[in-house]
Each structure stands twice: as C-alpha cells, then as structure tokens.
Phi, psi and omega in degrees: 000138179275147178211194182295343182284352182245082183296338179294337181272003185285147171274127178271126184220098179047051178087359177257147170252118178253113182284159180304333179272004177095354178297145182241138177207154174299139180270348180207173178294338179293152179287115180292140179226128172258125180251142178208168179242144176221120179055038179077014182244136177288128180235160179210151172235117185243129176275098183257160179303328182275354179141199179271120179255115177257136182213158178210139168276098191276338182179187179215139176288128180297152177288164178299327180297333179283349179131117182298326181294312180298318178300313180297323179295317179295313180299321180292332181282337186300314179300321178295320176295320179298320179293330183276355182291148176296159177305138180088356178258154174213157179247133180233146176247119182279163180302333178267016174071019171280148182255122182246135175247131182233145175226124177257124174258095187294160178094197180294145176286168183305137182284339183233149180299323179298322178291321178297313179297323178299317178294321179298315181295315179299319178298310182300316180294326177291335178291336184309307183294328179289318177296318178300316181294319178295316179297318180297327179282346179106012179294151177266169170294154184305331179277359181102158179093146181291151177283130179230082184073191180286131181263153175295153181301135175258166175295153180302139180294156180297155183295150179295143180281355181086001182256018178292152177255131177288140177266118180281141176301339182260003182284161180243149179293144181279000000 
C-alpha cells in the first residue's frame, strides 16, 4: 500500500505534494499557493510558515470618475466591514484601490487534502456576506467595472505587492 512515506507517488498540485493517502506537504522550498475563483473574485490558499493564509480580492473602490458618491459610500463601508470580520481575518486596501480579505489559520497547515479543501470551502462561503455587503455599497469587481449579478470566474488576480494598507476597524473614510 502506498502512503506518505513514498513521495515519488505524490500528485503535484501548484507546489503541493498530495500523497496517495491524502497527506499534504510542500513539494518544493517555494511557498505553495492554490488559486481559485469565487463569485468572479480571485482567491488563494497559501501554505506560509505562520500557517494557512486564505485571501480574496473581494472588490474595488470605484474611481472618482465613476461617481464620487459611490466611491465615498464604499470607503465609508470599509471600517464597518473590517469590524464585522471573524477573528483572525483582516481587510486591506491596496494602492490601486482593490479590497483584499485575508484569513490566517495559524499553526500547521492541514495534514490532509480533505481538510485543506474544507477550509477553502468554508472561507469561500464566508466571503458571500462580505461580497454582498461590498456590492450593496457600490464596490466594483476587483478587475474594475460594476457588479451585475454573478460574474463568470476570472483568472486569479495577481499576487499582492505587499504594499497594501490594512483597514482599521476604527479608521474613517477620507
């Protein structure tokens, strides 16, 4: 019987080695990332040293040309959304005004692929109410353009440059 002791039998999946018994491990020194789309938004699950980092580009603040009122409404909604996030989650605003939601599951990443997929599904389903709230406030899809019903899945958004600003639950819209 094959098991985790036989890495040659592993399925390689975006930097992950999935063993025949379902065990998950990084396949290389690079940080493995699984990318997927949910409601037209690029999402990712990254096996980081501090744990499993789940993220989604949840929306984008409209440009001033799209309407100052709509832009102001979205900006005013962000602190309230940040306060409503579950523990361990955070909302970030990137320099290009995309809204990123992150959830860190500290500690070891899931030992089995089924557990990893379960976390991905729970994260995606938890995004629903946040996406609904962003859409209600007038946020655009992360790639630009107003949300018009459910959009087809887009390719995963490019990785964050690391220069995003965290939105504090106590911050005020500019």
